[in-house]
Coordinates of C-alpha atoms and ligand atoms in Angstrom, one line a residue:
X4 CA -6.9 -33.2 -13.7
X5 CA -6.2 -32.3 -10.5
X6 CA -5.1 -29.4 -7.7
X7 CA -4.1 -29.7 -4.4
X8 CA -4.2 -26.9 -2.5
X9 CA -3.7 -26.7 1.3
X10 CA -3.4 -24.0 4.4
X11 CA -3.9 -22.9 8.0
X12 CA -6.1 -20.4 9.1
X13 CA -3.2 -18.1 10.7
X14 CA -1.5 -18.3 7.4
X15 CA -3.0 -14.6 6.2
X16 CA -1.9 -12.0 4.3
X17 CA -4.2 -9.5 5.3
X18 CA -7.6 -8.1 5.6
X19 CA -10.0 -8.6 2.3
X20 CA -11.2 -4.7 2.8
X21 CA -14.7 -4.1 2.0
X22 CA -13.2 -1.4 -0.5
X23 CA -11.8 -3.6 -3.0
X24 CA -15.8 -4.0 -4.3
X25 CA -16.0 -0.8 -5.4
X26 CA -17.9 0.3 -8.4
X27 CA -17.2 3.2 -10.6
X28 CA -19.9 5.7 -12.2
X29 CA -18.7 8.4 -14.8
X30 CA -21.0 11.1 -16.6
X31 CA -20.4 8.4 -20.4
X32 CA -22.7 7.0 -22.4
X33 CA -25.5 5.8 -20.6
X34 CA -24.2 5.1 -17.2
X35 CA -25.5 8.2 -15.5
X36 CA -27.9 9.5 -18.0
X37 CA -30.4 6.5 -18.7
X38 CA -28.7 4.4 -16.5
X39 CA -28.7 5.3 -12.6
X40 CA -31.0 8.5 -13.8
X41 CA -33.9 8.4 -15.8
X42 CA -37.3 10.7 -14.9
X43 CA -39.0 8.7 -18.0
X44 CA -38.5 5.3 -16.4
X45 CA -41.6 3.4 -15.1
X46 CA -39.0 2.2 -12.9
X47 CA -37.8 5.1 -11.5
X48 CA -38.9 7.1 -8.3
X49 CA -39.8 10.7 -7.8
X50 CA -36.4 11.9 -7.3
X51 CA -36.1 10.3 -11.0
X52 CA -33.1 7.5 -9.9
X53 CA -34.3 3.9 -10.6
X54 CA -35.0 1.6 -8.3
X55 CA -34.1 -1.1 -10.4
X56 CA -30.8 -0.4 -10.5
X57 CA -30.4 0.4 -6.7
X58 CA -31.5 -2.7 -6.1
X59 CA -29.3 -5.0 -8.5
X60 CA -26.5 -2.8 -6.9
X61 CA -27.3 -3.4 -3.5
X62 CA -27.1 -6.9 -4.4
X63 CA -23.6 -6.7 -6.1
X64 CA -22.6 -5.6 -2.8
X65 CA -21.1 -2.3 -4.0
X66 CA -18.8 -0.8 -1.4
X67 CA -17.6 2.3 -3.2
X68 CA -18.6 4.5 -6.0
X69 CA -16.0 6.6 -8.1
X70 CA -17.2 9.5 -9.3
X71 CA -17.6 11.6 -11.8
X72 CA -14.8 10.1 -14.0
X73 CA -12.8 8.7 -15.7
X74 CA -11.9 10.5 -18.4
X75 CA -14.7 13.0 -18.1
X76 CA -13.3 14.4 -14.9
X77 CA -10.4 16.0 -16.3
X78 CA -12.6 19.0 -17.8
X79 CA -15.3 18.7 -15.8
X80 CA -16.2 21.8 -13.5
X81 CA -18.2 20.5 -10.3
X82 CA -19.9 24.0 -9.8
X83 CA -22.0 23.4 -13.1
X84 CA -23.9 20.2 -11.4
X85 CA -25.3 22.2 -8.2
X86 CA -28.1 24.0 -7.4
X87 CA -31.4 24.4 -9.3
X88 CA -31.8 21.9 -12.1
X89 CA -33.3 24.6 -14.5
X90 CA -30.1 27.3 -13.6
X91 CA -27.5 24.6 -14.8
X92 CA -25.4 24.8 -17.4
X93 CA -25.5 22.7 -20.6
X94 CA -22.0 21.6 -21.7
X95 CA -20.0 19.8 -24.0
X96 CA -18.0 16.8 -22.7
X97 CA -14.7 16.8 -24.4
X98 CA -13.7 13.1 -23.2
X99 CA -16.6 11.5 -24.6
X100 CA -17.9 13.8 -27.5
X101 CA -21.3 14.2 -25.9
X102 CA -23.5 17.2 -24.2
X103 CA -23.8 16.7 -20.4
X104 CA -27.3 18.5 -18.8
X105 CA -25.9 18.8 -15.4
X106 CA -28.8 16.8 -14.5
X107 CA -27.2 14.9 -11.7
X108 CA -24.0 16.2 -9.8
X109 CA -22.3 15.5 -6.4
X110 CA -24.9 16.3 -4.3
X111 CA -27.9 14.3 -6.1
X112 CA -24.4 11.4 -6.4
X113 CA -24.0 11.2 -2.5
X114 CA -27.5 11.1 -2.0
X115 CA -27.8 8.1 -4.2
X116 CA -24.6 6.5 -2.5
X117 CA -26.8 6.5 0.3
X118 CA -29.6 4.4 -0.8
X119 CA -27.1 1.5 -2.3
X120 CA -25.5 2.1 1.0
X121 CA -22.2 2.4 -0.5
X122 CA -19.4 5.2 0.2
X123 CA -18.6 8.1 -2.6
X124 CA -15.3 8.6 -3.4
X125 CA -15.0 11.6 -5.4
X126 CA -12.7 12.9 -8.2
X127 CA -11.4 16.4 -8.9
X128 CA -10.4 17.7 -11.9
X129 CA -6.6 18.3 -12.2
X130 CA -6.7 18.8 -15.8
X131 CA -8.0 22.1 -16.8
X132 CA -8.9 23.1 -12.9
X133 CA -6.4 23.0 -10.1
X134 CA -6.0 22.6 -6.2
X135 CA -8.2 25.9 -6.1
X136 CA -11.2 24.3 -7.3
X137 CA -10.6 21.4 -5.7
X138 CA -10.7 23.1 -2.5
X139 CA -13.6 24.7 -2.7
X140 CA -14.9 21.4 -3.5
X141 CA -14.0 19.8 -1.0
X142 CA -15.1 23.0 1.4
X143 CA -18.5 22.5 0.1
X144 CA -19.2 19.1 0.4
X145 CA -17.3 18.3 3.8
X146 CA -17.2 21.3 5.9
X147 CA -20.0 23.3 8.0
X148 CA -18.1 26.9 8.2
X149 CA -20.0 30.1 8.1
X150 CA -17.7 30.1 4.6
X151 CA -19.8 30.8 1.2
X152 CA -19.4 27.1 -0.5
X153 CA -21.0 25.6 2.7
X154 CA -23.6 28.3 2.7
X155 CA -24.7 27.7 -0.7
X156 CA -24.4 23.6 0.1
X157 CA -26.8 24.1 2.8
X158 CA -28.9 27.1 0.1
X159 CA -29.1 23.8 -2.1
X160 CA -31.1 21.9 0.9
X161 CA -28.0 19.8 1.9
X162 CA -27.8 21.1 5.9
X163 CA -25.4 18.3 6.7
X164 CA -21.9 17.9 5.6
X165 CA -21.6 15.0 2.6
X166 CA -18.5 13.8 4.6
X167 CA -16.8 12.5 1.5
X168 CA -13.7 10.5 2.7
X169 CA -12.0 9.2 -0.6
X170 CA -10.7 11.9 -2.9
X171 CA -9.1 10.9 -5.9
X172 CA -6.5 13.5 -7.6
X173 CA -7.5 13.6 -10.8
X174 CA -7.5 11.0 -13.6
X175 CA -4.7 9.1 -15.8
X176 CA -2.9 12.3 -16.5
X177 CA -0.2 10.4 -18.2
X178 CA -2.6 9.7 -21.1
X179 CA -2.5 11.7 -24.5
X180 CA -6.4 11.3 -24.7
X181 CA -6.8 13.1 -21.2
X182 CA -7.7 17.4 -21.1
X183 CA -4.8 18.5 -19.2
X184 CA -2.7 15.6 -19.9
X185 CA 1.3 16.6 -18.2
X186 CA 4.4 14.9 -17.7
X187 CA 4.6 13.2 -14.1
X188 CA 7.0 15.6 -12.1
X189 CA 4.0 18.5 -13.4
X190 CA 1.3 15.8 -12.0
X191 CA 3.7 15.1 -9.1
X192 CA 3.5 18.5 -8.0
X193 CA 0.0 19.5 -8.9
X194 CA -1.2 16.2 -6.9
X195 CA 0.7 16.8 -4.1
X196 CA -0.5 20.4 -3.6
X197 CA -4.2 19.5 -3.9
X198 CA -3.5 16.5 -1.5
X199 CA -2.5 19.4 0.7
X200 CA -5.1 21.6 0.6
X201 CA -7.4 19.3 1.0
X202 CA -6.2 17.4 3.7
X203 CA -5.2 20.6 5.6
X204 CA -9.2 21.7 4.9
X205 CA -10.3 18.2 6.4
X206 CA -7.5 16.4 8.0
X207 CA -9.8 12.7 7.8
X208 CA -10.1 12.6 4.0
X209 CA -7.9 9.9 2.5
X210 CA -6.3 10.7 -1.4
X211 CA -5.3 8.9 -4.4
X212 CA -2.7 9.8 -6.8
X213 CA -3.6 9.2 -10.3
X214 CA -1.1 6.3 -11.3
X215 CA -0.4 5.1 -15.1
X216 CA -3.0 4.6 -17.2
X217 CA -1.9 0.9 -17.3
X218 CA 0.7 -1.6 -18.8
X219 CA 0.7 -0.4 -22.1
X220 CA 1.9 3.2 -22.2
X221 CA 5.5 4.1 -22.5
X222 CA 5.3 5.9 -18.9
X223 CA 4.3 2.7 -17.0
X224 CA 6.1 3.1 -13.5
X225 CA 8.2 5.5 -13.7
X226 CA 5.6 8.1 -13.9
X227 CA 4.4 6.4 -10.6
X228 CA 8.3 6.4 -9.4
X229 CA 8.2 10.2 -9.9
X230 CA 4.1 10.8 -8.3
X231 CA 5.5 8.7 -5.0
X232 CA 8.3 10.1 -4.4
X233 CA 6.9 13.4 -4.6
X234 CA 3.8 13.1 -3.4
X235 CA 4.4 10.1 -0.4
X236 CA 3.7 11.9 2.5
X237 CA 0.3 13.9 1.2
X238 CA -1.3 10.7 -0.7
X239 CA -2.4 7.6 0.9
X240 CA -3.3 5.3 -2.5
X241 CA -1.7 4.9 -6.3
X242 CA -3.9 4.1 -8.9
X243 CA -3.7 1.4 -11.1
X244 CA -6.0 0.6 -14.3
X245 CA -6.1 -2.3 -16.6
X246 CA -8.4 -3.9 -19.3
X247 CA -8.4 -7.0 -20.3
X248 CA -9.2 -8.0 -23.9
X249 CA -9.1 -11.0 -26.2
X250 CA -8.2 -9.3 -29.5
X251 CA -6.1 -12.4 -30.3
X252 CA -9.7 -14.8 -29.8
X253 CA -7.6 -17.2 -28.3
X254 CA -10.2 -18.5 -24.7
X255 CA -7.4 -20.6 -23.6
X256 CA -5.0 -17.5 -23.4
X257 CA -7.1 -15.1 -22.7
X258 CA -7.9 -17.2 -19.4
X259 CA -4.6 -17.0 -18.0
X260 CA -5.7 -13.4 -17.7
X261 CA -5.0 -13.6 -14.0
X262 CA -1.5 -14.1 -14.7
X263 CA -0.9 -10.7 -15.8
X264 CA -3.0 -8.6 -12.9
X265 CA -1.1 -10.6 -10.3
X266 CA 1.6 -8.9 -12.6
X267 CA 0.4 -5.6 -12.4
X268 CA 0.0 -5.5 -8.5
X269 CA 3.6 -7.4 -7.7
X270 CA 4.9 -4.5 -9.9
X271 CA 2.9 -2.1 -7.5
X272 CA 3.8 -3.7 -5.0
X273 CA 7.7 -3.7 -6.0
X274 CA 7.7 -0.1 -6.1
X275 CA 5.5 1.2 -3.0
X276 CA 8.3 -0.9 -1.2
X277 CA 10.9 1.0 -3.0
X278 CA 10.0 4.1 -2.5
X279 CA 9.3 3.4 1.3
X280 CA 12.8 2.5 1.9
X281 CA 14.1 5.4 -0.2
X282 CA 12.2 7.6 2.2
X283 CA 13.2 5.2 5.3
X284 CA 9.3 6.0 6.2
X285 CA 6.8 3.9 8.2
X286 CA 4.3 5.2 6.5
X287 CA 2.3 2.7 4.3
X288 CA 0.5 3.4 1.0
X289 CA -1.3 1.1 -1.0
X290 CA -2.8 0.4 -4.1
X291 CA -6.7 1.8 -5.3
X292 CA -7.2 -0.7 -8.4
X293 CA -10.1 2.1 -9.4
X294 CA -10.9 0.9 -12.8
X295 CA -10.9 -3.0 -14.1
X296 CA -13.0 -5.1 -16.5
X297 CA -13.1 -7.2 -19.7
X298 CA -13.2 -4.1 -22.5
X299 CA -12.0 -4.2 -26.1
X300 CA -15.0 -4.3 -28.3
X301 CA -17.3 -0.8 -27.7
X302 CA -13.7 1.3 -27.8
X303 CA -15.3 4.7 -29.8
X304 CA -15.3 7.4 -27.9
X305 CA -17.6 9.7 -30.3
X306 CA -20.5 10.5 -28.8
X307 CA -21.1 13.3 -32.0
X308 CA -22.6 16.0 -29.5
X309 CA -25.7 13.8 -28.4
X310 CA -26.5 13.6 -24.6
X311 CA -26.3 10.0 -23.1
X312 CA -25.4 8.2 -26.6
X313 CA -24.8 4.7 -26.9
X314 CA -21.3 4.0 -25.9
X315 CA -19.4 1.4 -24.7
X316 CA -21.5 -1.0 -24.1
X317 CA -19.9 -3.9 -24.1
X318 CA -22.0 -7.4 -24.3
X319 CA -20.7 -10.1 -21.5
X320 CA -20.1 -13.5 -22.3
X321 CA -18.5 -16.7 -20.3
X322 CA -15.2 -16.2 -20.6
X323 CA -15.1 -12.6 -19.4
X324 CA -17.0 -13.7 -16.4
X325 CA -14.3 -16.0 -15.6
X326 CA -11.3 -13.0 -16.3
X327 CA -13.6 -10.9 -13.8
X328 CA -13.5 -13.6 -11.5
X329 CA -9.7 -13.5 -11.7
X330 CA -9.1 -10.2 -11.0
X331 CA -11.3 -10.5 -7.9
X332 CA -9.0 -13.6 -6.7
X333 CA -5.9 -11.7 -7.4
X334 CA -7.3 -8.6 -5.4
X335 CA -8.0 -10.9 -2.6
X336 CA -4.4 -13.1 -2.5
X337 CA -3.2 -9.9 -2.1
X338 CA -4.6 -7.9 0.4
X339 CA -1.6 -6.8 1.9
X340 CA -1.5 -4.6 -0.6
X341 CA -4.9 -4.2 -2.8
X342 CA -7.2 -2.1 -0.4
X343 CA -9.5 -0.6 -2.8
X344 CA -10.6 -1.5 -6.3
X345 CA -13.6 -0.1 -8.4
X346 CA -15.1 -2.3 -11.2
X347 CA -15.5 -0.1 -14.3
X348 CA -18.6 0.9 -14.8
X349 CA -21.7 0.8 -12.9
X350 CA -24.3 0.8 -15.8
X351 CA -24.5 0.5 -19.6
X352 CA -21.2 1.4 -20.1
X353 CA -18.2 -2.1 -20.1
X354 CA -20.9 -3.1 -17.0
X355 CA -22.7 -5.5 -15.2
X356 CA -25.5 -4.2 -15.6
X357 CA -28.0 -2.8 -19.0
X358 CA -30.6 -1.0 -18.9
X359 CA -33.3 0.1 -21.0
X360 CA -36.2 2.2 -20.2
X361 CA -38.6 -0.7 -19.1
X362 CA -36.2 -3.4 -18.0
X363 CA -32.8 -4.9 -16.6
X364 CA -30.9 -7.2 -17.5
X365 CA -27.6 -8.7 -15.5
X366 CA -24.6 -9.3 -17.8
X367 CA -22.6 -12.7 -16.7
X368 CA -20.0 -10.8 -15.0
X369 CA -22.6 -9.6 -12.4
X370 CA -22.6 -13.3 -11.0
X371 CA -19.1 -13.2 -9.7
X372 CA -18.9 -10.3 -8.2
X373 CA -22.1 -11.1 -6.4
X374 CA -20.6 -14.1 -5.2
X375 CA -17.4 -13.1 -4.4
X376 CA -17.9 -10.2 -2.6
X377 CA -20.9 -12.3 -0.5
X378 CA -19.0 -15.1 0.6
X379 CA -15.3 -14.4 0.5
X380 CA -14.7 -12.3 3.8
X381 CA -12.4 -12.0 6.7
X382 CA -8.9 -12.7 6.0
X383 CA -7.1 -13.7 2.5
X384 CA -4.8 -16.9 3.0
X385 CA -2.2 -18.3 1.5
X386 CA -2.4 -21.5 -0.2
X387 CA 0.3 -23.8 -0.9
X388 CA 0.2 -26.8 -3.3
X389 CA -0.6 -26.8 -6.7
X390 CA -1.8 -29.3 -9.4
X391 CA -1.9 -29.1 -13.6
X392 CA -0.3 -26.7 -16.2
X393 CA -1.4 -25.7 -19.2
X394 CA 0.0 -23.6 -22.6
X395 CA -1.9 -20.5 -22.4
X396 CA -0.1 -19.0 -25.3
X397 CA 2.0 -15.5 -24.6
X398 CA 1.8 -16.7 -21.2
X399 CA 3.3 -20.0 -21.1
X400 CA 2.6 -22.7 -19.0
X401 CA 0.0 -21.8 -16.5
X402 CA -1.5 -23.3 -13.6
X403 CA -5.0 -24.2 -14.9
X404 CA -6.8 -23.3 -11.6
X405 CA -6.9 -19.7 -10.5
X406 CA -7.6 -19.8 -6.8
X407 CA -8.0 -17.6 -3.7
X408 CA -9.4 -18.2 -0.2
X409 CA -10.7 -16.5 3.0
X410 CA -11.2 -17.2 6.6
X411 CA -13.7 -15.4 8.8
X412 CA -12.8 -15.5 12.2
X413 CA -16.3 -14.6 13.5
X414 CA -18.1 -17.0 11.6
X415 CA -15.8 -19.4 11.4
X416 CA -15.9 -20.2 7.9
X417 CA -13.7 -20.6 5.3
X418 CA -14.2 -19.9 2.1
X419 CA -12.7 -20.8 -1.7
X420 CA -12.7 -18.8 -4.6
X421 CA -11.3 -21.0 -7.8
X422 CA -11.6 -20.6 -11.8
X423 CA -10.7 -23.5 -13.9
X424 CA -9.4 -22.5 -16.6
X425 CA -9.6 -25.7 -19.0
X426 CA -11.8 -25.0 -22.0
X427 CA -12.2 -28.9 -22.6
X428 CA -11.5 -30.4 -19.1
X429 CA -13.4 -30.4 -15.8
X430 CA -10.7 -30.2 -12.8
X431 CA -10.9 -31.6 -9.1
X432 CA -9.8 -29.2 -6.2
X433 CA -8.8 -30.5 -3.4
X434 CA -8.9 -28.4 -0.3
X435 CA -7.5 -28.8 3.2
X436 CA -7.1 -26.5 6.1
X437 CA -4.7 -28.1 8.4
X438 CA -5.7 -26.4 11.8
X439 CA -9.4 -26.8 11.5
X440 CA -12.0 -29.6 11.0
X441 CA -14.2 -29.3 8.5
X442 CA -18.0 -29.1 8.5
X443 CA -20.9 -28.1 6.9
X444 CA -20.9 -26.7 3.8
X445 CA -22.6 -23.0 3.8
X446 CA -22.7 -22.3 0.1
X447 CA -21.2 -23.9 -3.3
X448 CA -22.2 -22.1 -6.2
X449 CA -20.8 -22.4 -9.7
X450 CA -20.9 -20.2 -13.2
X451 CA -20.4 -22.1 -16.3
X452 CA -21.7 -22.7 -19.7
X453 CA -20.4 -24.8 -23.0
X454 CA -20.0 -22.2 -25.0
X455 CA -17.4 -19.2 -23.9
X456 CA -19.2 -16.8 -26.2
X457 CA -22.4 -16.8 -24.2
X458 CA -23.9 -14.0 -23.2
X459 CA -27.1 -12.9 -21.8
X460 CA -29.3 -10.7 -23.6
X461 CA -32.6 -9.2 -22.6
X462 CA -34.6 -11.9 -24.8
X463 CA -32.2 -14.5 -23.0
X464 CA -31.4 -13.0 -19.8
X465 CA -30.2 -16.2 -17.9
X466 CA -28.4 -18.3 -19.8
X467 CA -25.1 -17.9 -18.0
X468 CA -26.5 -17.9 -14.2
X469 CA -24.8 -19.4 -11.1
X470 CA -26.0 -22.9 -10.5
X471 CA -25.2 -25.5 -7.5
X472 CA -21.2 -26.8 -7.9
X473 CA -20.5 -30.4 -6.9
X474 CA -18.4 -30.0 -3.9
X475 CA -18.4 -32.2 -0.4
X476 CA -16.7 -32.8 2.5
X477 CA -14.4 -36.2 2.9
X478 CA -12.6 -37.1 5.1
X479 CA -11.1 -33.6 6.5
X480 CA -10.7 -32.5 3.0
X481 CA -13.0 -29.8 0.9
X482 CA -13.4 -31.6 -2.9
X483 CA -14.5 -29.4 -5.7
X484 CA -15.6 -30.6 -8.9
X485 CA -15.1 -28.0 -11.5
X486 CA -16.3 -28.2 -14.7
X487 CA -14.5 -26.9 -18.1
X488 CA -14.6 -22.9 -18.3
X489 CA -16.1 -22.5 -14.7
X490 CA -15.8 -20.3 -11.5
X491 CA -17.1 -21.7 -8.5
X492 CA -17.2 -20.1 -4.5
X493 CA -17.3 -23.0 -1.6
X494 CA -17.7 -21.5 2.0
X495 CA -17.6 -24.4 4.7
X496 CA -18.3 -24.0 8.4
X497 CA -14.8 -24.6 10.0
X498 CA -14.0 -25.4 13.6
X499 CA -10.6 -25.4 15.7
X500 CA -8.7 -28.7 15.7
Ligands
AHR625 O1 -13.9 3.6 -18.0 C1 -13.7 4.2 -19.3 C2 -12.5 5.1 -19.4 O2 -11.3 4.3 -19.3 C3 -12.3 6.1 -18.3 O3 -12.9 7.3 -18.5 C4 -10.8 6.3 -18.3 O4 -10.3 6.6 -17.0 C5 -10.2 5.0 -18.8 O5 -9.3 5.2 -19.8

């Protein structure tokens, strides 16, 4: 089987921001608790974050980090998780079940964004608190007034503002599950006030309006019709959040995943254009895809009043890896429109990453993320061609490779991002960009594996790693050899015709 697949390298669609590998850490399970933080860790410093764990993030290349939820957010009160560690409250976390310490809070969060040398993006709580609180969030963590939130910031050893820039408004407030949850004109209005306030507090900040909670629910779209309109001239992202399962056990289906985000974001897409026009505005706003992943089998949320219980953690195999892959693609072809996208979640919890006290293992959906966000840079561009089709159930026929492509116009280089899909066939890509010549290839890497149920597990931590892909240079054309069930990243050294 083959695909032919061809471009130049003026033929963009935009900028691949560094924001769309974003990362996502809420106070669940074991993500904060035992996962970024743990004093009883022999891998963990003074300050009681692990090292570990910084440093298998650095690698992943994390841009962002949402924060502190998720679910959790919307009855969450920020004041609890400040000052001295023995003063703060215990609670109970309605979202999850569980009892939350206050161990960790925004300041100890930015301080940690700092050593994965990645940007917070923080998220108030419009479900049982309101613009007020939010406010005097925001005053705390980004201003230096003689005012008392910045005095106690600085009374808590933090002399400099935190300078958070991303500010999210609140979290899937369309959903039953969520504290707070209102209908969207309520949201429209709440969001837009707090957008407000806290742009009017520090006029640099960017927002997000809490979109859908995805696909699924009944209020899909319009209740992000009724959030832009409302709120277009305060907000500068909508949300969207999607989950991708395989309930039905059907790989071949379930591998045509990409199908449905490109979906997701054209619908996006749709309507950020339609409410532009009904506003005649030049204004742009774009879409924060904050939470994405493979998650359907950890689904309880009962934590039964324990702190950091076991939830959610969800094992990786092959063929998620290759759905994660996708959603990176589609992210990427388009980047007119996808600015900033936050895998869900850092650790433990539907991650990349597990931890237990003495070790850390990386799930198979690390690998393309690490790859992807290493090597596909610069600009997105448009590929034309095509090749085979497959049956991939619910989603008829589909094109078997899932592709996307960069070109760096500082390096030079031009890079490939492609998924075959097949679950019995390899696949040759052929690549060509018609305005440049070809040279040297920088990196070809591949993920793949027999069996799409693989996973790795701490006694069998790299059974699913990136290996070398077949790929060369001929004649002025790239040629990939993709096995079944595979993602592979070419980047080639590219010169001007
Ligand atoms: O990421 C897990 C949960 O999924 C988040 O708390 C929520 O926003 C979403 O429903």
């Amino acid at each position: 089987m083959k695909t032919i697949l061809s471009t130049t390298a003026d033929n963009t669609i935009g900028l691949v921001h560094r924001r769309v590998f974003g990362n996502f850490v809420e106070h669940l399970g074991r993500c904060v608790y035992e996962g970024i933080y743990d004093p009883g860790s022999p891998h963990s410093d003074a300050t009681g974050f692990r090292t570990d764990v910084i440093k298998a993030l650095r690698r992943l290349g994390v841009s962002t980090v949402r924060y502190p939820g998720g679910n959790f957010v919307s009855a969450y009160d920020w004041r609890d998780g400040i000052g001295p560690c023995d003063k703060r409250p215990a609670r109970v976390d309605f979202a999850w079940q569980s009892l939350e310490s206050n161990a960790v809070g925004i300041d100890e969060f930015v301080s940690w964004c700092k050593r994965i040398d990645a940007e917070p993006m923080a998220a108030v709580n419009l479900g049982t608190l309101g613009p007020a609180e939010a406010a005097a969030m925001l005053e705390y963590c980004n201003l230096d007034t003689p005012t008392q939130w910045v005095k106690l910031r600085k009374a808590n050893g933090f002399l400099e503002p935190h300078g958070i820039k991303l500010w999210c408004l609140g979290n899937e407030m369309d959903g039953p599950w969520q504290a707070g949850q209102v209908p969207a004109h309520e949201y429209a209005l709440r969001a837009n006030a707090t957008s407000k306030l806290l742009k009017g507090l520090d006029p640099t900040i960017q927002t997000i309006a809490a979109g859908s909670s995805g696909r699924f629910m009944p209020t899909y779209l319009e209740w992000d019709r009724q959030v832009l309109e409302r709120c277009w001239d305060t907000v500068d992202y909508i949300s969207a959040h999607r989950y991708s399962n395989n309930h039905a056990n059907n790989t071949a289906e379930f591998l045509a995943e990409g199908v449905e985000i490109d979906r997701v974001i054209s619908d996006y897409a749709g309507l950020i254009d339609y409410v532009r026009g009904l506003k005649r505005s030049e204004k742009r706003v774009y879409l924060s895809f904050d939470e994405w992943n493979v998650w359907y089998r950890q689904t309880s949320g009962d934590g039964r009043w324990e702190t950091a219980p076991h939830l959610l953690e969800e094992l990786y195999n092959l063929e998620d890896a290759l759905v994660v892959a996708q959603y990176l693609n589609a992210f990427i072809r388009r980047a007119d429109v996808v600015k900033m996208a936050c895998l869900a979640q850092a650790v433990n919890v539907i991650a990349p990453l597990m931890t237990t006290r003495d070790a850390l293992l990386k799930q198979t959906n690390f690998y393309p993320v690490e790859l992807i966000q290493k090597w596909m840079i610069g600009a997105s561009l448009r590929l034309n061609g095509g090749g085979a089709m497959y049956k991939a159930g619910k989603h008829g026929e589909v094109p078997v490779i899932d592709s996307a492509a960069t070109f760096d116009m500082g390096s030079g280089r031009v890079a490939i991002s492609v998924v075959n899909r097949s679950v019995d066939s390899s696949h040759e890509v052929r690549f060509k960009v018609l305005d440049r010549n070809l040279g040297t290839i920088a990196i070809a890497t591949q993920l793949t594996g027999k069996d799409a149920k693989q996973t790795n597990t701490f006694e069998s931590p790299t059974a699913i790693v990136p290996q070398p892909a077949s790929a060369s240079v001929e004649g002025n054309e790239l040629h990939i050899t993709l096995p079944s069930m595979s993602h592979a990243v070419v980047c080639v050294e590219t010169r001007e015709r």
